[in-house]
Amino acid sequence: MNLGSVFVAVLQRDWAMMKRYIVNTVSSLVSIYIIFLLIFLGFKSLSGYAATGALEGTMEGTVIGFFVWTFTVMAFSDLAWNLVIEAQAGTLEQLYLTPSGFKWVSGCTLLSSLTLNFIPIVVLLVTMMATTGQWLNLDFISLIPLLLVTVLGAYGVGFALGGLALIFKRIQAIFQIFQFVFVGFLVIPQRVPWAKLLPLSMGNSLIYDVMVDGTRLWELPIGSILTALIVGAAYLAIGVTIFSVCENIAKERGLLGHY
Amino acid sequence: MSKTATALDVTSLTKVFHERGNKSVKAVDNVSFHVRQGEVLGLLGPNGAGKTTTIKCILGLMRPNAGDIKVFGESVEAHYPRILKNMSAVLEGSRNLYWRLTVWENILFFAGLHGVTSRDNKAHFEHLVRLFSLEDKRDVEVRKLSQGMKQKTSVVCALARRTPLVFLDEPTLGLDVETSLELRAVLKQMASEENRTIIVSSHNMDVIQDVCKRVIILSQGRIVADDHVSDLVSLFETKAYRITLLEPVPEGLQEALASRFRGATVTGDGTTTEVKVNLLENDDIYVLMDILRDRGAIIDEISHEETDLEKAFLEIVRRERNNHESR
Ligand SMILES: Nc1ncnc2c1ncn2[C@@H]1O[C@H](COP(=O)(O)OP(=O)(O)OP(=O)(O)O)[C@@H](O)[C@H]1O
Ligand SMILES: [Mg+2]
């Protein structure tokens, strides 16, 4: 298998697209920042309220939540949206002709998206920190593995929805809703008993520990890391399974090239 | 691999689509054929005959209901997706390319998916770009190209994957005469110099007659002919003659011809007469001349109608339809 050359090809493709459509990349980051700014100003005007601790984590939590959410939504949309767009454009069938298999092309797409979006998202994070004056710990050695573990759940959801969209074309309408469902996963407090089992949730809380308390990766409770990893991997496995089932139905009905 | 190795074996391929309300369409019905390495095979058939479905089943883009497909002796199903390293395709109707990338970026991307990197194959990519006269457009985004150039770029991207087996579903759609000639030349060259096996579906008979030695004709999902182009053409070689006379219809000519040649027609416009006759045997031409001389006919012109692939194709498909309806 030529996974190396597949990854290089995908990375070059995405880099070329990103360069050519830099305005899109920048404007989506700016719009996320603007939403963040509105929330931040809202908080400030209710400053007494924040101090009561009614909303756990308050400002730091919001900054981190936005950071993780941006990563998640990028990963999710690179999977689910791209699948729909490529099916409509007709390039999907060409991707399906890859000898290492379409799923690995998707996997490479996710990695390339993380690679290319990492720096812009960190710039966004720094801007958010500067706006709030909340300087958080940017310990990338601890953060990057945790981010990867956290987005696994979002990849699972992306695969599942992308697969369903191959068969039920209308389902793309709920993609947008899912971007907000992810917000829900990120804000549910860890003391809710089943919160650990939701995608994103556990990983997000570990990232919080690193960025706010300065805990290093190896100082975190191993049980929590394992929980985050197993939950993320389980969502990914379920998502890929749903995708495979849908893919089979699509091949049965000849839907890969019809949109 | 020797030149006579089999590149593709399709055995009893069947694909049924179920539509709403329990209706089902047998898009491909028990189709079997074999293609030797280096062969250029034409796939012909009227709209909905099952050409695209056959190609997509071979490529694993659609799942067949029954049948066995082997590529270079290996079962496609058992070795999927690895077996795709042998195959590339330009698919009908779909874009096949990223419109927002340049010609060159598309080539690098699609070849890269097949493990064909620009580091080792740059010269080959450049060669393909030159062959299709796309040098000037190399760094232009595909969306800014004309329809024909886009189509050529799709073909280049398929060929750049350097696979021994190439499927081209309607590659000449939207190409002007000159470009279509250019494509034909390249395909012939690819087959002979690189020993590639190429399967082309097209509604353009000239293209098929020019590049393919052999054709398979599909109709309603079934193979109705599988033969060398030249054999198919000679099968339908009729000795059809048209004779123009410089006079009104001579008396008794109609009857004399009809008694000797079935289906002969005589039409006149008062000053000239046109005679159409199908000759069956070689000596018939003398008989015909005798009949005309006996009536003192003044011959202005004799012409012989050529049979080509298009005529043969239309005749085969027409007969097949009639058979089907009378069954
Ligand atoms: N995805 C699909 N779902 C349902 N029916 C389909 C599907 N794809 C093809 N068919 C049907 O299968 C039959 C064969 O279609 P196919 O596209 O293979 O024909 P074709 O020979 O390629 O025709 P054309 O010359 O128009 O491209 C047609 O009756 C078509 O309606
Ligand atoms: Mg077709």
XYZ file of C-alpha atoms and ligand atoms in Angstrom:
618
model
C 0.000 0.000 0.000
C 1.182 3.477 -0.812
C -0.240 5.342 2.160
C 2.750 7.658 2.163
C 2.194 8.859 -1.369
C -1.568 9.069 -0.770
C -0.933 11.344 2.205
C 1.502 13.524 0.261
C -0.987 13.784 -2.615
C -3.828 14.754 -0.281
C -1.682 17.251 1.612
C -0.552 18.889 -1.643
C -4.155 19.052 -2.856
C -5.406 20.630 0.354
C -2.480 23.042 0.551
C -3.121 24.190 -3.023
C -6.826 24.684 -2.261
C -6.041 26.519 0.969
C -3.606 28.888 -0.749
C -6.039 29.567 -3.555
C -8.982 30.093 -1.240
C -7.146 31.774 1.608
C -9.977 34.303 1.922
C -12.399 31.493 2.832
C -10.071 30.100 5.478
C -9.478 33.503 7.011
C -13.119 34.504 6.916
C -14.282 31.338 8.639
C -11.746 31.905 11.411
C -12.778 35.548 11.674
C -16.436 34.604 11.976
C -15.636 32.144 14.761
C -13.702 34.901 16.464
C -16.620 37.298 16.136
C -18.998 34.804 17.754
C -16.462 34.372 20.501
C -16.172 38.123 20.940
C -19.950 38.485 21.298
C -20.037 35.823 23.977
C -17.084 37.394 25.744
C -18.707 40.851 25.765
C -21.900 39.242 27.020
C -19.951 37.678 29.868
C -18.319 40.949 30.751
C -21.636 42.729 31.033
C -22.774 39.982 33.387
C -19.487 39.916 35.266
C -21.100 39.363 38.634
C -22.898 36.340 37.271
C -19.717 34.657 36.098
C -18.202 34.937 39.549
C -20.952 32.804 41.071
C -19.538 29.761 39.352
C -22.900 28.935 37.857
C -21.128 28.283 34.583
C -18.219 26.034 35.226
C -14.830 27.269 34.117
C -16.221 30.570 32.880
C -13.829 32.437 30.602
C -11.000 29.924 30.456
C -13.532 27.228 29.767
C -15.039 29.265 26.975
C -11.677 29.914 25.332
C -10.747 26.244 25.516
C -14.204 25.181 24.403
C -13.909 27.369 21.317
C -10.441 26.054 20.587
C -11.523 22.405 20.773
C -14.791 23.118 18.985
C -13.006 24.754 16.048
C -10.798 21.700 15.689
C -13.779 19.406 15.937
C -15.919 21.232 13.428
C -13.044 21.396 10.946
C -12.507 17.646 11.289
C -16.202 16.931 11.032
C -16.799 19.106 8.027
C -13.703 17.845 6.240
C -15.265 14.411 6.443
C -18.994 14.785 6.111
C -19.238 17.940 4.003
C -16.411 16.962 1.703
C -18.057 13.624 1.054
C -21.258 15.322 -0.040
C -19.404 17.924 -2.087
C -17.237 15.314 -3.807
C -20.244 13.123 -4.536
C -21.974 16.119 -6.119
C -18.904 17.188 -8.049
C -18.189 13.660 -9.269
C -14.698 13.298 -7.845
C -15.880 10.795 -5.224
C -15.822 7.866 -7.639
C -12.267 8.768 -8.633
C -11.245 8.712 -4.967
C -12.886 5.313 -4.703
C -10.454 4.037 -7.349
C -7.546 4.446 -4.927
C -5.765 1.096 -4.434
C -5.314 1.633 -0.702
C -9.058 2.117 -0.291
C -11.305 5.115 0.089
C -11.318 5.028 3.899
C -7.592 5.636 3.949
C -7.993 8.568 1.605
C -10.451 9.934 4.157
C -8.018 9.201 6.950
C -5.294 11.082 5.089
C -7.709 13.942 4.476
C -8.284 14.224 8.222
C -4.586 14.226 8.980
C -3.911 16.793 6.301
C -6.714 18.963 7.629
C -5.244 18.812 11.131
C -1.794 19.621 9.820
C -2.873 22.564 7.709
C -5.379 23.970 10.192
C -3.196 23.671 13.242
C -1.341 26.948 12.887
C -4.398 29.047 11.921
C -6.347 27.636 14.865
C -3.496 28.329 17.260
C -3.396 31.892 15.941
C -7.127 32.100 16.680
C -6.486 30.742 20.169
C -3.787 33.298 20.868
C -6.090 36.058 19.627
C -8.815 34.845 21.964
C -6.379 34.762 24.852
C -5.216 38.275 24.089
C -8.821 39.486 23.939
C -9.715 38.030 27.314
C -6.397 38.528 28.987
C -6.578 34.889 30.065
C -3.184 33.468 29.181
C -3.386 29.718 29.094
C -0.724 27.077 29.064
C 0.289 26.167 25.524
C 2.078 22.939 26.310
C 1.873 21.414 22.831
C 3.611 18.187 23.824
C 0.697 17.458 26.116
C -1.945 19.149 23.995
C -1.462 17.558 20.596
C -1.998 13.928 21.710
C -5.034 14.993 23.730
C -6.491 16.927 20.812
C -6.068 13.885 18.582
C -7.801 11.660 21.123
C -10.597 14.182 21.551
C -11.403 14.612 17.872
C -11.647 10.833 17.343
C -15.258 11.033 18.522
C -15.982 13.796 16.017
C -14.420 11.699 13.253
C -16.767 8.884 14.208
C -19.771 11.174 13.924
C -18.408 12.527 10.629
C -18.010 9.047 9.127
C -21.489 8.000 10.241
C -23.219 11.089 8.886
C -21.151 11.089 5.701
C -22.130 7.483 5.068
C -25.801 8.206 5.679
C -25.571 11.178 3.319
C -24.465 8.829 0.514
C -27.854 7.143 0.701
C -30.189 9.749 2.157
C -29.266 12.886 0.301
C -31.415 15.106 2.485
C -29.483 14.303 5.618
C -26.978 17.027 4.920
C -29.531 19.423 6.353
C -28.727 18.111 9.820
C -24.961 18.550 9.407
C -25.287 22.144 10.516
C -27.224 21.106 13.603
C -24.420 18.745 14.568
C -21.958 21.590 14.787
C -24.070 22.826 17.676
C -24.558 19.388 19.170
C -20.775 19.367 19.540
C -21.038 22.536 21.609
C -23.357 20.592 23.893
C -20.809 17.777 24.290
C -18.187 20.358 25.239
C -20.188 22.235 27.859
C -21.712 19.293 29.743
C -19.930 19.241 33.111
C -17.920 16.139 33.958
C -19.853 15.503 37.135
C -22.874 14.417 35.107
C -22.354 10.617 35.338
C -22.714 9.644 31.670
C -20.898 12.712 30.335
C -17.692 10.691 30.073
C -19.312 8.478 27.489
C -20.118 11.314 25.102
C -17.747 12.127 22.265
C -15.330 15.006 22.987
C -16.361 15.471 26.598
C -13.628 13.642 28.521
C -10.851 14.800 26.206
C -12.028 18.354 26.558
C -11.826 18.175 30.314
C -8.278 16.800 30.138
C -7.287 19.631 27.810
C -8.717 21.992 30.396
C -6.443 20.476 33.043
C -3.423 20.990 30.813
C -4.225 24.506 29.706
C -5.526 25.930 32.977
C -3.750 23.983 35.688
C -0.533 23.384 33.771
C -0.712 19.631 34.275
C 1.612 17.696 31.952
C 0.296 14.797 29.916
C 2.038 12.183 32.057
C 0.735 13.740 35.256
C -2.888 13.279 34.228
C -4.793 10.318 35.691
C -4.144 7.401 33.388
C -7.694 6.161 33.882
C -9.078 9.390 32.447
C -6.756 9.298 29.448
C -7.729 5.695 28.776
C -11.415 6.522 29.105
C -11.051 9.375 26.621
C -9.100 7.142 24.243
C -11.489 4.187 24.463
C -14.593 6.346 24.129
C -13.078 8.180 21.149
C -11.956 4.959 19.479
C -15.361 3.398 20.092
C -17.150 6.310 18.405
C -14.704 6.123 15.517
C -15.258 2.371 15.166
C -19.033 2.748 15.255
C -18.840 5.609 12.759
C -16.635 3.662 10.360
C -18.939 0.633 10.668
C -22.014 2.706 9.847
C -20.077 4.213 6.955
C -19.173 0.759 5.602
C -22.761 -0.437 5.765
C -23.931 2.688 3.927
C -21.138 2.347 1.385
C -22.264 -1.196 0.600
C -25.840 -0.082 0.115
C -24.642 2.771 -2.103
C -22.645 0.352 -4.258
C -25.628 -1.976 -4.379
C -27.891 0.779 -5.669
C -25.221 2.476 -7.755
C -25.377 5.723 -5.812
C -21.714 6.721 -5.577
C -21.881 8.663 -8.791
C -25.443 9.915 -8.536
C -26.226 12.975 -6.563
C 3.770 -10.835 -18.791
C 3.470 -12.033 -22.328
C 1.611 -10.037 -24.895
C -1.218 -12.554 -25.004
C -1.903 -12.565 -21.253
C -5.536 -11.981 -20.372
C -6.058 -8.582 -18.818
C -9.734 -8.911 -18.005
C -12.116 -11.848 -17.624
C -15.769 -11.100 -17.055
C -17.967 -14.139 -16.511
C -21.761 -14.116 -16.216
C -21.934 -10.571 -14.905
C -25.448 -9.553 -13.881
C -26.623 -6.334 -12.307
C -30.224 -5.632 -11.400
C -31.450 -2.285 -10.135
C -34.562 -2.245 -7.997
C -36.693 0.772 -8.410
C -39.571 1.967 -6.320
C -42.720 -0.094 -6.575
C -40.957 -3.437 -7.025
C -39.970 -2.655 -10.587
C -36.553 -3.922 -11.476
C -34.198 -3.211 -14.368
C -31.726 -5.809 -15.579
C -29.019 -3.344 -16.516
C -26.471 -6.088 -17.233
C -27.715 -9.564 -18.016
C -25.319 -12.512 -17.882
C -22.483 -10.798 -19.724
C -19.199 -12.638 -20.344
C -16.123 -11.470 -22.247
C -12.357 -11.557 -22.114
C -9.841 -8.917 -23.069
C -6.222 -9.634 -23.893
C -3.418 -7.409 -22.720
C -2.643 -4.657 -25.194
C -6.055 -4.904 -26.788
C -8.229 -1.847 -27.396
C -11.825 -2.917 -26.979
C -14.795 -0.844 -28.028
C -18.000 -1.008 -26.015
C -20.992 -0.018 -28.100
C -24.681 0.083 -27.402
C -27.670 2.389 -27.430
C -28.492 4.548 -24.392
C -29.237 2.398 -21.370
C -27.625 -0.709 -22.879
C -25.533 -1.267 -19.753
C -22.081 -0.029 -20.809
C -21.505 2.260 -17.849
C -22.935 -0.289 -15.427
C -20.588 -2.969 -16.769
C -17.571 -0.680 -16.365
C -18.557 0.392 -12.856
C -19.095 -3.198 -11.759
C -15.600 -4.096 -12.960
C -14.170 -1.115 -11.075
C -16.044 -2.065 -7.899
C -18.031 1.171 -7.872
C -21.205 -0.875 -8.136
C -21.793 -4.276 -6.616
C -22.937 -6.876 -9.160
C -25.708 -9.340 -8.285
C -23.837 -12.219 -9.843
C -20.773 -12.963 -11.872
C -17.056 -13.225 -11.574
C -14.550 -10.576 -12.589
C -10.836 -11.221 -12.859
C -8.123 -8.687 -13.606
C -4.815 -10.233 -14.669
C -6.092 -13.511 -13.286
C -6.979 -12.164 -9.851
C -10.513 -11.964 -8.561
C -11.535 -8.322 -8.152
C -13.808 -9.087 -5.228
C -11.189 -11.056 -3.300
C -8.423 -8.509 -3.859
C -10.364 -5.288 -3.488
C -9.232 -2.523 -3.234
C -5.585 -3.490 -3.836
C -6.502 -4.783 -7.305
C -7.293 -1.194 -8.307
C -3.575 -0.600 -8.777
C -4.176 -2.147 -12.215
C -7.107 0.056 -13.186
C -7.955 3.659 -13.885
C -10.940 5.261 -15.518
C -12.530 8.322 -17.002
C -16.143 8.028 -15.938
C -19.013 9.253 -18.013
C -20.881 12.377 -17.107
C -19.034 13.079 -13.897
C -16.338 15.609 -13.418
C -13.455 13.285 -12.619
C -11.370 16.348 -11.699
C -11.093 19.114 -9.119
C -12.168 22.232 -10.931
C -10.434 24.415 -8.387
C -7.051 22.830 -8.966
C -4.824 23.347 -11.967
C -4.247 20.720 -14.642
C -0.865 19.881 -13.161
C -2.151 19.716 -9.571
C -4.885 17.320 -10.668
C -2.347 15.080 -12.372
C -0.098 15.007 -9.304
C -3.041 14.281 -7.023
C -4.672 11.448 -8.934
C -1.382 9.821 -9.872
C -0.293 10.131 -6.235
C -3.349 8.171 -5.119
C -2.006 5.318 -7.230
C 1.440 5.645 -5.729
C 2.777 7.230 -8.921
C 4.823 10.131 -7.587
C 6.003 13.171 -9.490
C 9.546 12.511 -8.299
C 9.816 9.402 -10.460
C 7.285 10.195 -13.160
C 7.614 13.880 -13.926
C 8.839 13.211 -17.437
C 5.907 10.923 -18.112
C 3.403 13.510 -16.843
C 5.017 16.161 -19.024
C 4.908 13.795 -21.972
C 1.154 13.274 -21.487
C 0.524 17.001 -21.186
C 2.395 17.523 -24.456
C 0.587 14.691 -26.214
C -2.724 16.382 -25.498
C -1.399 19.880 -26.293
C -2.132 21.126 -22.806
C 1.291 22.725 -22.182
C -0.142 26.247 -22.153
C -2.853 25.241 -19.729
C -0.693 23.314 -17.301
C -1.004 25.841 -14.513
C -4.537 26.993 -15.239
C -7.402 26.019 -12.955
C -9.563 23.380 -14.580
C -12.748 25.430 -14.132
C -11.298 27.979 -16.556
C -10.766 25.430 -19.328
C -13.112 24.676 -22.200
C -15.252 21.542 -22.115
C -12.927 19.692 -24.466
C -9.813 20.633 -22.503
C -11.449 19.451 -19.293
C -12.218 16.160 -20.980
C -8.633 15.848 -22.184
C -7.372 16.596 -18.680
C -9.565 13.793 -17.313
C -7.998 11.405 -19.791
C -4.497 12.602 -18.876
C -5.246 12.072 -15.165
C -6.415 8.523 -15.871
C -3.372 7.729 -18.008
C -1.009 9.344 -15.487
C -1.919 6.649 -12.979
C 0.118 4.339 -15.229
C -2.253 1.418 -14.865
C -2.124 -1.445 -17.377
C -5.921 -1.366 -17.732
C -7.723 1.870 -18.615
C -11.480 2.431 -18.934
C -12.756 5.385 -20.899
C -16.504 5.888 -20.739
C -17.486 8.363 -23.462
C -14.121 10.104 -23.652
C -14.923 11.942 -26.854
C -17.977 13.730 -25.517
C -17.605 17.421 -26.241
C -14.427 17.080 -28.281
C -14.170 18.847 -31.616
C -13.083 16.939 -34.705
C -9.422 17.835 -34.391
C -9.220 17.031 -30.689
C -11.039 13.784 -31.195
C -8.453 12.828 -33.821
C -5.713 13.753 -31.362
C -7.253 11.500 -28.711
C -7.552 8.608 -31.121
C -3.888 8.882 -32.015
C -2.854 8.895 -28.364
C -4.982 5.871 -27.515
C -3.521 3.862 -30.361
C -0.047 4.868 -29.287
C -0.699 3.949 -25.626
C -1.899 0.529 -26.624
C 0.961 -0.253 -28.967
C 3.912 1.403 -27.197
C 2.976 0.866 -23.573
C 1.044 -2.351 -24.096
C -1.887 -0.909 -22.193
C -5.288 -2.500 -22.367
C -7.947 0.094 -23.110
C -11.707 -0.277 -22.980
C -13.551 2.584 -24.646
C -17.258 3.178 -24.718
C -18.482 5.727 -27.198
C -21.414 6.653 -29.363
C -18.959 7.960 -31.895
C -18.510 5.130 -34.403
C -15.613 6.799 -36.158
C -13.614 6.778 -32.959
C -14.392 3.136 -32.254
C -13.723 2.060 -35.826
C -10.453 3.953 -35.768
C -8.954 2.858 -32.443
C -10.513 -0.525 -31.696
C -9.758 -3.778 -33.418
C -12.564 -5.490 -31.602
C -15.984 -4.364 -30.409
C -18.636 -5.674 -28.090
C -22.147 -4.495 -28.766
C -24.524 -4.439 -25.828
C -28.246 -4.105 -26.126
C -30.645 -4.211 -23.196
C -27.942 -5.568 -20.946
C -26.906 -8.443 -23.194
C -23.995 -8.927 -25.567
C -25.373 -9.100 -29.081
C -22.068 -9.044 -30.922
C -18.440 -9.577 -29.987
C -16.174 -9.510 -32.989
C -13.399 -7.790 -34.884
C -14.558 -4.523 -36.359
C -13.598 -5.651 -39.853
C -15.558 -8.908 -39.510
C -18.627 -7.106 -38.256
C -18.464 -4.685 -41.128
C -18.049 -7.391 -43.735
C -20.878 -9.351 -42.145
C -23.161 -6.531 -43.127
C -21.393 -5.763 -46.356
C -24.283 -5.477 -48.729
C -23.696 -5.045 -52.396
C -26.036 -2.125 -52.582
C -25.959 -0.244 -55.875
C -27.661 2.931 -56.924
C -28.073 3.655 -60.624
C -29.308 6.899 -62.103
C -30.885 6.888 -65.550
C -31.246 9.978 -67.722
C -34.851 9.264 -68.754
C -38.301 8.597 -67.309
C -38.868 5.106 -65.891
C -38.435 2.647 -68.824
C -41.414 0.399 -69.399
C -41.266 -3.014 -67.734
C -38.048 -2.230 -65.809
C -39.714 -2.411 -62.423
C -41.182 -5.872 -63.121
C -37.989 -7.225 -64.675
C -35.884 -6.151 -61.711
C -38.385 -7.255 -59.090
C -38.538 -10.756 -60.497
C -34.781 -11.084 -60.307
C -33.742 -8.992 -57.257
C -35.808 -8.931 -54.118
C -36.429 -5.490 -52.698
C -35.257 -3.586 -55.764
C -36.827 -0.148 -56.072
C -37.359 2.056 -59.087
C -38.386 5.675 -58.646
C -38.719 8.354 -61.266
C -39.375 12.099 -61.364
C -40.385 12.286 -65.000
C -36.936 13.109 -66.389
C -34.603 10.847 -64.426
C -34.961 7.469 -62.793
C -33.282 6.058 -59.728
C -32.781 2.312 -59.327
C -31.695 0.730 -56.012
C -30.684 -2.915 -55.994
C -29.086 -5.258 -53.483
C -26.887 -7.731 -55.320
C -26.425 -11.095 -53.673
C -23.885 -12.836 -55.845
C -20.895 -11.552 -57.725
C -22.379 -12.394 -61.129
C -25.505 -10.397 -60.357
C -23.911 -7.213 -61.636
C -23.904 -8.661 -65.186
C -27.536 -9.737 -64.898
C -28.411 -6.235 -63.776
C -26.562 -4.679 -66.700
C -28.310 -7.048 -69.126
C -31.746 -6.052 -67.839
C -30.884 -2.370 -68.203
C -29.429 -2.816 -71.710
C -32.472 -4.806 -72.872
C -34.620 -1.791 -72.045
C -32.200 0.573 -73.733
C -31.655 2.500 -70.504
C -29.292 5.501 -70.615
C -27.057 5.173 -67.586
C -25.844 8.414 -66.007
C -24.204 7.176 -62.826
C -23.581 3.971 -60.883
C -22.639 4.159 -57.217
C -21.855 1.585 -54.609
C -22.823 2.203 -50.974
C -20.051 1.519 -48.455
C -20.842 -0.381 -45.278
C -19.227 0.973 -42.142
C -19.368 0.167 -38.450
C -22.276 2.514 -37.969
C -24.432 0.645 -40.478
C -23.449 -2.701 -39.007
C -24.184 -1.423 -35.497
C -27.596 -0.058 -36.394
C -28.492 -3.271 -38.200
C -27.436 -5.501 -35.272
C -29.300 -3.430 -32.720
C -32.402 -3.254 -34.931
C -32.479 -7.026 -35.440
C -31.932 -7.577 -31.738
C -34.880 -5.353 -30.879
C -37.089 -7.179 -33.340
C -36.067 -10.555 -31.933
C -36.715 -9.341 -28.466
C -40.162 -8.055 -29.298
C -41.221 -11.159 -31.202
C -40.191 -13.408 -28.313
N -27.974 3.882 -10.152
C -28.960 3.374 -10.888
N -30.179 3.109 -10.356
C -31.162 2.565 -11.095
N -31.050 2.245 -12.387
C -29.876 2.484 -12.992
C -28.764 3.062 -12.283
N -27.726 3.183 -13.144
C -28.157 2.712 -14.328
N -29.449 2.291 -14.248
C -30.234 1.673 -15.336
O -29.481 0.628 -15.885
C -29.611 0.589 -17.312
C -28.238 0.650 -17.952
O -27.678 1.916 -17.740
P -26.208 2.314 -18.176
O -25.930 3.644 -17.595
O -25.280 1.221 -17.832
O -26.332 2.422 -19.756
P -25.277 2.918 -20.834
O -25.096 1.831 -21.815
O -24.066 3.422 -20.170
O -26.070 4.103 -21.525
P -25.565 5.510 -22.102
O -25.154 5.275 -23.500
O -26.774 6.362 -22.022
O -24.463 6.002 -21.230
C -30.529 1.735 -17.665
O -31.822 1.209 -17.818
C -30.477 2.637 -16.468
O -31.684 3.313 -16.302
Mg -23.135 5.168 -20.088
